[in-house]
Coordinates of C-alpha atoms in Angstrom, one line a residue:
X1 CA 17.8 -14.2 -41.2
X2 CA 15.2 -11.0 -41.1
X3 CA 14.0 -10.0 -37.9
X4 CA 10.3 -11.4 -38.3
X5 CA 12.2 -14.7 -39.0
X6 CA 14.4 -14.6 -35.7
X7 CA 11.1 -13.8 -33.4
X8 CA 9.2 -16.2 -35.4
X9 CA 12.2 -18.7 -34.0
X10 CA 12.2 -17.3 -30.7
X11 CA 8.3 -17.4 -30.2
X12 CA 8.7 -21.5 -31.4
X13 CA 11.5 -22.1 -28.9
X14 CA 9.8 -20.6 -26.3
X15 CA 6.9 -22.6 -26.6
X16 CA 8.7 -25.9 -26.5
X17 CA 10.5 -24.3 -23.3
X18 CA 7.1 -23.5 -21.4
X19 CA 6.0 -27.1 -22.0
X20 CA 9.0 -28.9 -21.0
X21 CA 9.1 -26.4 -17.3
X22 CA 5.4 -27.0 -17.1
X23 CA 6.1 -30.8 -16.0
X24 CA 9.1 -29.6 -14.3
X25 CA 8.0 -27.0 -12.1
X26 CA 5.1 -26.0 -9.6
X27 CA 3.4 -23.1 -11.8
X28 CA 1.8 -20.6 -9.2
X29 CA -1.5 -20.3 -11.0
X30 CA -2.6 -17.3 -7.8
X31 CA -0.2 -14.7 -7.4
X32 CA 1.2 -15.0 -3.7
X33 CA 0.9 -12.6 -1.7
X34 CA 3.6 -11.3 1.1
X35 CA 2.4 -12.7 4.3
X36 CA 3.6 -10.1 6.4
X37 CA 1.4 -7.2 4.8
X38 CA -1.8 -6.5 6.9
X39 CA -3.9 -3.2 6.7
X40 CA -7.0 -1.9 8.2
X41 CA -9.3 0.7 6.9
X42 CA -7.6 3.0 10.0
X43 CA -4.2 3.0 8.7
X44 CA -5.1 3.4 4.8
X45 CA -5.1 6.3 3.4
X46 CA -7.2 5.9 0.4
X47 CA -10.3 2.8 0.8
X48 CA -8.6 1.1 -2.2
X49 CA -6.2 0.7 -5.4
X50 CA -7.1 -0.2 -8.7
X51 CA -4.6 -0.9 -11.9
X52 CA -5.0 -0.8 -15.4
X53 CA -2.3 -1.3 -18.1
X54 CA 0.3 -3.9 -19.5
X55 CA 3.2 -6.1 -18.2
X56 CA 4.2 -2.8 -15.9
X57 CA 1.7 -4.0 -13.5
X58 CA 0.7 -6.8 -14.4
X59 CA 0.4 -9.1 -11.2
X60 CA -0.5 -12.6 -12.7
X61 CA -3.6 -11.6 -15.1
X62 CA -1.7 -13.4 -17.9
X63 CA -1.6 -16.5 -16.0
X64 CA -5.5 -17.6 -16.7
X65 CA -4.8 -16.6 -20.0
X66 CA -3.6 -18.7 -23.5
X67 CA -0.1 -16.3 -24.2
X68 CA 3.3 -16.5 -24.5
X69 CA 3.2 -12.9 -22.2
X70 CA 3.5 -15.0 -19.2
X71 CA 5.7 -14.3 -16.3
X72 CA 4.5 -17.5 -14.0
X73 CA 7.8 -19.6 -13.7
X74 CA 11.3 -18.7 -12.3
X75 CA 13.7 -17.0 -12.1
X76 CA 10.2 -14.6 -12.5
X77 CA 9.8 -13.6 -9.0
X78 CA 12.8 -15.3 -7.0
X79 CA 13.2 -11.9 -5.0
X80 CA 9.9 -11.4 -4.5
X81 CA 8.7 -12.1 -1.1
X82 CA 7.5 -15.2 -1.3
X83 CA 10.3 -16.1 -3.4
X84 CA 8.2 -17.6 -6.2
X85 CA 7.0 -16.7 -9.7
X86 CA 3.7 -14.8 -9.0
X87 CA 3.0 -13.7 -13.0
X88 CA 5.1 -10.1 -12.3
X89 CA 7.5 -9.2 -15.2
X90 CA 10.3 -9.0 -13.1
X91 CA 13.0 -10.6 -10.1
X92 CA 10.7 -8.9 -7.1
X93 CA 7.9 -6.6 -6.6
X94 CA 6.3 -3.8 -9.4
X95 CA 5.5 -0.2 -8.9
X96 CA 2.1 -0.8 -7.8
X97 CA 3.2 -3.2 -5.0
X98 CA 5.2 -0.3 -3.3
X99 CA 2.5 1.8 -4.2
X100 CA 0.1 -0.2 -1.6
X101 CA 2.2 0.0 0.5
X102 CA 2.8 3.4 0.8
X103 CA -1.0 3.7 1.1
X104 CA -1.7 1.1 3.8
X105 CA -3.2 -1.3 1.3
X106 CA -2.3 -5.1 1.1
X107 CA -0.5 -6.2 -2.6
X108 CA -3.5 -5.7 -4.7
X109 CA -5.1 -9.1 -6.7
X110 CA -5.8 -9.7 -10.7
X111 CA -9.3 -9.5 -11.2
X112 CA -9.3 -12.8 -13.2
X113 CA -7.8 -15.1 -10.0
X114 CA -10.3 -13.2 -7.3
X115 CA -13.5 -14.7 -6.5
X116 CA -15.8 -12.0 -6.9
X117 CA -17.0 -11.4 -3.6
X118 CA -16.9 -7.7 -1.8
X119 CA -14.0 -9.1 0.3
X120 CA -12.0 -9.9 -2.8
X121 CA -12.5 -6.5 -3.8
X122 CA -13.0 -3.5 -1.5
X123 CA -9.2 -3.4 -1.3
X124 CA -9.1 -2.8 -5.2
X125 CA -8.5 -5.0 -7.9
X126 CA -5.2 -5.4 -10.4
X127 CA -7.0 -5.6 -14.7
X128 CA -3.6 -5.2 -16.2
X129 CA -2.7 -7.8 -18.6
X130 CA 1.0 -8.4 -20.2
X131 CA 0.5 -7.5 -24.1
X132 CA -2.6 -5.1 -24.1
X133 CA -2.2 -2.0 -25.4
X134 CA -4.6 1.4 -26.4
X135 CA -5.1 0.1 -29.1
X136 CA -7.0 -3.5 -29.6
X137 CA -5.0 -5.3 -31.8
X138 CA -1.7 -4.3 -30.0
X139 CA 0.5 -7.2 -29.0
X140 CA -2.1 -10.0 -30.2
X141 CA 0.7 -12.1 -31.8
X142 CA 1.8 -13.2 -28.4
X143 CA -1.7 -15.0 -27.8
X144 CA -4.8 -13.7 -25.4
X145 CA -4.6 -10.4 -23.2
X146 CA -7.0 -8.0 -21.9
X147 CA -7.0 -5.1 -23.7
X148 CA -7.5 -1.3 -22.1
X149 CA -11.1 -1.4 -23.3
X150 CA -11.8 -4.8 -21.6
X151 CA -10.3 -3.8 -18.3
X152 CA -12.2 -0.3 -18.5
X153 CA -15.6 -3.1 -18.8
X154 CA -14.2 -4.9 -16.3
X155 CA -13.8 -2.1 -13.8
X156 CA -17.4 -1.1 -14.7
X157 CA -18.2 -4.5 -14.0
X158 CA -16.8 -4.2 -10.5
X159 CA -18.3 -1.3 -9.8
X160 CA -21.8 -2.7 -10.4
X161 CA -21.0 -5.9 -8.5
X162 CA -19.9 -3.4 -5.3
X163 CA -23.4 -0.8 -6.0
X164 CA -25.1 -4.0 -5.6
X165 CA -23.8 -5.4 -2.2
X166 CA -22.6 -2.2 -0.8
X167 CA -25.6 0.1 -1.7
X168 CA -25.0 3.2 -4.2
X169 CA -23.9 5.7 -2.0
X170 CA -21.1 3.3 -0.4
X171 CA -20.4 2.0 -3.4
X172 CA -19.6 5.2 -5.4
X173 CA -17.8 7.1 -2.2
X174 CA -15.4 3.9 -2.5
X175 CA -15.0 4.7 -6.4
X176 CA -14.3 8.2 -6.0
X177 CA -12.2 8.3 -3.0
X178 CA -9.8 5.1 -4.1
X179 CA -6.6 5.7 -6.4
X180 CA -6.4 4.5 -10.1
X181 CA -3.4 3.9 -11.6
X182 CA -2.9 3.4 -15.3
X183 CA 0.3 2.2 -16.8
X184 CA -0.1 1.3 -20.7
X185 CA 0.8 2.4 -24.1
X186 CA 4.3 0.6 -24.5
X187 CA 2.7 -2.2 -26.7
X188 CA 1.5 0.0 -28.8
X189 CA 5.2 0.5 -30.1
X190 CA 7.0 -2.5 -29.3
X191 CA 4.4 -4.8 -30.8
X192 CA 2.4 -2.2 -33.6
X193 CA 4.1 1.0 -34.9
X194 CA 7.7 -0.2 -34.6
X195 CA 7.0 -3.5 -36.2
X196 CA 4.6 -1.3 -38.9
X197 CA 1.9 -3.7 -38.7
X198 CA -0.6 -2.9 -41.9
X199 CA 2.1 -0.2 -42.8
X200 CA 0.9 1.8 -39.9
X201 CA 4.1 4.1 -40.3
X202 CA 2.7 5.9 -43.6
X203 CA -0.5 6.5 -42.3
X204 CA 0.1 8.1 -39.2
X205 CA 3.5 9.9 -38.8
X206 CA 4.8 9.8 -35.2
X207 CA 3.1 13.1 -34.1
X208 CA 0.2 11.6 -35.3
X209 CA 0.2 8.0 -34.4
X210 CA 0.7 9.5 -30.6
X211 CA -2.3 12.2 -30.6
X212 CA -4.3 9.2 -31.8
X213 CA -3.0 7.1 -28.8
X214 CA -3.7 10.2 -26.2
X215 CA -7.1 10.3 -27.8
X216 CA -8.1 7.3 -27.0
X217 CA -6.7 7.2 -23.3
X218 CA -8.8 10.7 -23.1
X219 CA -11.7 9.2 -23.7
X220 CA -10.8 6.0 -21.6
X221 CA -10.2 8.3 -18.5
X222 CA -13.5 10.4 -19.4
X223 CA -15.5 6.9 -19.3
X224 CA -14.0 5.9 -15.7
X225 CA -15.0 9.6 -14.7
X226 CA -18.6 9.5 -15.6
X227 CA -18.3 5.7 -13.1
X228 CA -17.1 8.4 -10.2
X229 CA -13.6 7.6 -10.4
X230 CA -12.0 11.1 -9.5
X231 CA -8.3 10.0 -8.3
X232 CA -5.9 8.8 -11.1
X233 CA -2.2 8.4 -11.6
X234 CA -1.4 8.4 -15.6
X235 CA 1.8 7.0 -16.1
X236 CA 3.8 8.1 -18.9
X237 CA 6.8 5.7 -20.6
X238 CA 9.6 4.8 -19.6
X239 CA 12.9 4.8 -22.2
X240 CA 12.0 1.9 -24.5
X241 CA 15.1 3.0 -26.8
X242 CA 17.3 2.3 -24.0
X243 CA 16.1 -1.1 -23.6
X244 CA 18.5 -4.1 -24.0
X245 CA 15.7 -5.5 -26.6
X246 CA 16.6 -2.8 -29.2
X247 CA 20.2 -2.0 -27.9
X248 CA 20.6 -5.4 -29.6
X249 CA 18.2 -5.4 -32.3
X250 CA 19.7 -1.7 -33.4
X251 CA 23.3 -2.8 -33.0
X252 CA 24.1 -0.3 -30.1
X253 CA 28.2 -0.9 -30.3
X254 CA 28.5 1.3 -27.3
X255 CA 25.3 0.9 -25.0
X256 CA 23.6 3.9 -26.4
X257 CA 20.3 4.2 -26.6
X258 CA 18.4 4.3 -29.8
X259 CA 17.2 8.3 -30.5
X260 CA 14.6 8.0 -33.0
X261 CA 12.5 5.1 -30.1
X262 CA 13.0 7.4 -27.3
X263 CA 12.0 10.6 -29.6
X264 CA 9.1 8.5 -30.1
X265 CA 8.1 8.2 -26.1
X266 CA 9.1 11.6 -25.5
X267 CA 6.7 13.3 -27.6
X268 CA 3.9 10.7 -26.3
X269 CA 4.6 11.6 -22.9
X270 CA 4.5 15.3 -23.8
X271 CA 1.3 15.3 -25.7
X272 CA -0.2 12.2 -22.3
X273 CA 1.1 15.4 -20.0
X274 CA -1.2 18.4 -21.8
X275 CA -4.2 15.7 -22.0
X276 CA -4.0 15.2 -18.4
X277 CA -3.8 19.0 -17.8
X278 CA -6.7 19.6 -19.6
X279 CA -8.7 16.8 -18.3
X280 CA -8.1 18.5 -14.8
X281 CA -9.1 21.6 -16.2
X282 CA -12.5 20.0 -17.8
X283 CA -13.9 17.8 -15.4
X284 CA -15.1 19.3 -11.6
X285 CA -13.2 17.9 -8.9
X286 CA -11.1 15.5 -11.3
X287 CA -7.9 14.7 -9.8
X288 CA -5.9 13.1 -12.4
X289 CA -1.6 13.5 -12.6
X290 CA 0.4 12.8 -15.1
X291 CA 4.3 10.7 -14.4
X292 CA 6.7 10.3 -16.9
X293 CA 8.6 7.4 -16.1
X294 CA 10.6 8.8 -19.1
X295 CA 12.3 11.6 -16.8
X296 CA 12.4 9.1 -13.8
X297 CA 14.3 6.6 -15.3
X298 CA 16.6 8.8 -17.3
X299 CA 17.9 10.6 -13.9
X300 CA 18.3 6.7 -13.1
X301 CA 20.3 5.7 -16.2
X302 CA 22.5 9.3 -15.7
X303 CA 23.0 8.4 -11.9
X304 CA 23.3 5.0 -11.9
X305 CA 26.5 5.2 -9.6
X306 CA 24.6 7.5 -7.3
X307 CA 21.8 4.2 -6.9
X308 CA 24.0 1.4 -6.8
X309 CA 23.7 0.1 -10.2
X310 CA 26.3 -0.9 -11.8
X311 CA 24.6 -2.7 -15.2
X312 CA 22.9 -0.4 -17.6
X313 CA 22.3 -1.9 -20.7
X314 CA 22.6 -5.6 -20.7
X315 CA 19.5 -7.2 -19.2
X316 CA 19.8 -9.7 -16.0
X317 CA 18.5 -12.2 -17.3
X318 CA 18.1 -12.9 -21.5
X319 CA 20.5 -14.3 -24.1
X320 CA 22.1 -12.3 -27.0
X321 CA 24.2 -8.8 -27.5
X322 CA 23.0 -7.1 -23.7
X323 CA 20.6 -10.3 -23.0
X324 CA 18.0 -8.7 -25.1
X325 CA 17.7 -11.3 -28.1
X326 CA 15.6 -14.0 -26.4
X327 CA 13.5 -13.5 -23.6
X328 CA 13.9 -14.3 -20.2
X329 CA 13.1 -18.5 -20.0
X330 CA 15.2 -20.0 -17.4
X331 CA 16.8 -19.5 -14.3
X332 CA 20.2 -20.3 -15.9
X333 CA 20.1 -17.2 -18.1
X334 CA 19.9 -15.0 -15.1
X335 CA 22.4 -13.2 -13.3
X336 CA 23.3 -13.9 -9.6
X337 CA 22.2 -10.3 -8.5
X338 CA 19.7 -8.3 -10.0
X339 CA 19.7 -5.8 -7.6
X340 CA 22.6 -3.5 -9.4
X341 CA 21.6 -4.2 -12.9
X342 CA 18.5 -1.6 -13.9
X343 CA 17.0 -4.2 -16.6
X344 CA 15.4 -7.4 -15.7
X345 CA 14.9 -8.8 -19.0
X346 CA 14.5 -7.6 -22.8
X347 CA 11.5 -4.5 -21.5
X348 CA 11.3 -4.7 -18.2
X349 CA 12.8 -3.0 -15.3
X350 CA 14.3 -5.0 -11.8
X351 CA 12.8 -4.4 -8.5
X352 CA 15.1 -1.9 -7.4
X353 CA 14.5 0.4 -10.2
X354 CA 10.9 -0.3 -9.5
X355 CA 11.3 1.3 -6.5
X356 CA 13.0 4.1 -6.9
X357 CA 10.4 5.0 -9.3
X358 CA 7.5 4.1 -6.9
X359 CA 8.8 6.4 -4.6
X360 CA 9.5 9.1 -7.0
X361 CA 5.4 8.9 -8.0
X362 CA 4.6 8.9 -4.2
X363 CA 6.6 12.1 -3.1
X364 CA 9.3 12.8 -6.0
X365 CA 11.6 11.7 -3.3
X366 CA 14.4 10.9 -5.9
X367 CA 13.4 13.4 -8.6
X368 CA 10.0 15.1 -9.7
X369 CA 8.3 13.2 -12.3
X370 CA 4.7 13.7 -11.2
X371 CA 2.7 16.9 -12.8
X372 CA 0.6 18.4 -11.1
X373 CA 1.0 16.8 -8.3
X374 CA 2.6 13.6 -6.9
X375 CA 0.5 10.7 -5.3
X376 CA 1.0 11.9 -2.0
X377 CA -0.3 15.0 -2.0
X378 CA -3.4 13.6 -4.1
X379 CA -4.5 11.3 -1.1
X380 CA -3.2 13.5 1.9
X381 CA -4.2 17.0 0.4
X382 CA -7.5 17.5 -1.3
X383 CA -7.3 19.3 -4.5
X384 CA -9.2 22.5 -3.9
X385 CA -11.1 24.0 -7.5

């Protein structure tokens, strides 16, 4: 059976599972938020957080939405800390979670399950949605998502709604003084040039396909400049040829990871790394850094022993040659302890790694990853031009 034919079986089976768990289970339509996390504008060290991107950080977008890209039933979110599905690709918390709380923020909420009031928002809003990629069209066989230029409307959108009940002046010193964080572009691979949807492979060779995704994030990041967003962390990606998806789908006899994929992400996250550079160097008082999750979780895959993991290639939870042949459905298919096993599922990584990582962006307390600067010293030290 071809590959198209086996996801085409996969996608079927998992729609018959979601409706048979739908009358089975509670789905958790709001993510849930810990109950124990409290902040006031005293301790925070930046007014608020906001989040663009893909599954990465995606923290329940894709619930309100028609997709298979939904993360809303277990074993999704059984170490997270409410101990329920929440709409997070993966066991426990994401990047961005940490992230908040390194900041004095409370876990931040999707725009699509907040109510649009000031409250709701002043903290910052989550736009990320499971499937979207740069480009439009990216990952739209899985059903609905948001795509990057939806959730760039929609943070325009917010930052009317807060010019019109804060006043301007508030309004925009909130904007320009609270972190952005965008996380995307994996889509754009898995679920477009990989696949060579409308034989996008001899149109655009790799060098090219990637200065036309860094393009349009350039522009992207130029659009939320000219709303007064000044403080952005760019993330670059992580090692999608190491991921149990395509350790299985390339036949990986030994767990290595597939060269040409991860050639692919390395020279995107080289070419993301000079944009961002430049940007900086364009824009007055821009302070935009660039971290490759690339490096990050390499050091991770190299030290594994060092971090506790002792699983590198097959997934926690997943069926097939290393759990990466069908997705993550039911809490059967899961492992007992996620905690030493880097992958969650087929693409995404588990909590732990997620927080190694976090930390990494917010100091470079594992390993530098962050250029020019890491998220700490963007909130606690003004750039000076």
């Amino acid at each position: 059976m071809s590959l198209p034919s086996l996801f085409a079986v996969a996608l079927v089976f998992f729609s018959m599972f979601l409706q048979i768990r739908a009358l089975q289970l509670s789905v958790v339509d709001e993510p849930l938020q810990p109950p124990n996390v409290t902040t006031t504008s005293n301790t925070s060290l930046t007014p608020a957080l906001f989040v663009l991107g893909d599954s990465t950080v995606d923290c329940g977008t894709n619930n309100h939405l028609a997709t298979f890209a939904r993360a809303n039933l277990l074993p999704y979110g059984r170490d997270f800390d409410t101990h329920m599905p929440t709409g997070r690709f993966c066991n426990g918390r994401i990047p961005v979670d940490f992230l908040a709380l390194r900041l004095g923020l409370p876990f931040v909420p999707p725009f699509l399950g907040q109510r649009g009031t000031v409250e709701n928002m002043i903290h910052g809003v989550n736009y990320a949605s499971a499937g979207a990629g740069i480009i439009f069209s990216s990952g739209s066989e899985l059903g609905q998502h948001i795509s990057l230029m939806h959730q760039i409307q929609q943070a325009t959108d917010t930052f009317q709604h807060l010019i019109l009940n804060l006043g301007e002046e508030a309004a925009n010193t909130i904007i320009s003084q609270s972190v952005f964080y965008l996380s995307i572009g994996s889509n754009d691979y898995i679920h477009y040039y990989l696949r060579n949807i409308s034989g996008v492979q001899s149109l655009y060779l790799p060098w090219s396909f990637n200065q036309f995704l860094t393009s349009t994030i350039k522009q992207e990041l130029k659009n939320l400049y000219n709303s007064n967003v000044r403080k952005v962390v760019v993330m670059g990606l992580a090692p999608l040829g190491c991921a149990p998806h395509y350790l299985n789908q390339y036949n990986s006899t030994n767990g290595d990871c597939v060269k040409e994929i991860n050639d692919l992400i390395m020279e995107f996250n080289f070419a993301m790394r000079y944009m961002v550079k430049e940007l900086n160097q364009d824009l007055v008082d821009a302070n935009i850094t660039f971290c490759d999750a690339f490096e990050g979780s390499m050091d991770i895959l190299a030290n594994h022993e060092h971090y506790g993991f002792e699983v590198i290639t097959d997934a926690c939870c997943g069926l097939g040659m290393y759990k990466g042949w069908i997705m993550c459905m039911s809490p059967d298919m899961a492992c007992n302890n996620a905690s030493n096993h880097v992958w969650w599922d087929q693409f995404h990584p588990t909590d732990a790694v997620n927080a190694i990582l976090a930390d990494n962006v917010w100091s470079g307390l594992h390993t530098s990853m962050c250029y020019p600067m890491n998220l700490e010293e963007m909130v606690v030290v003004p750039k000076i031009n």
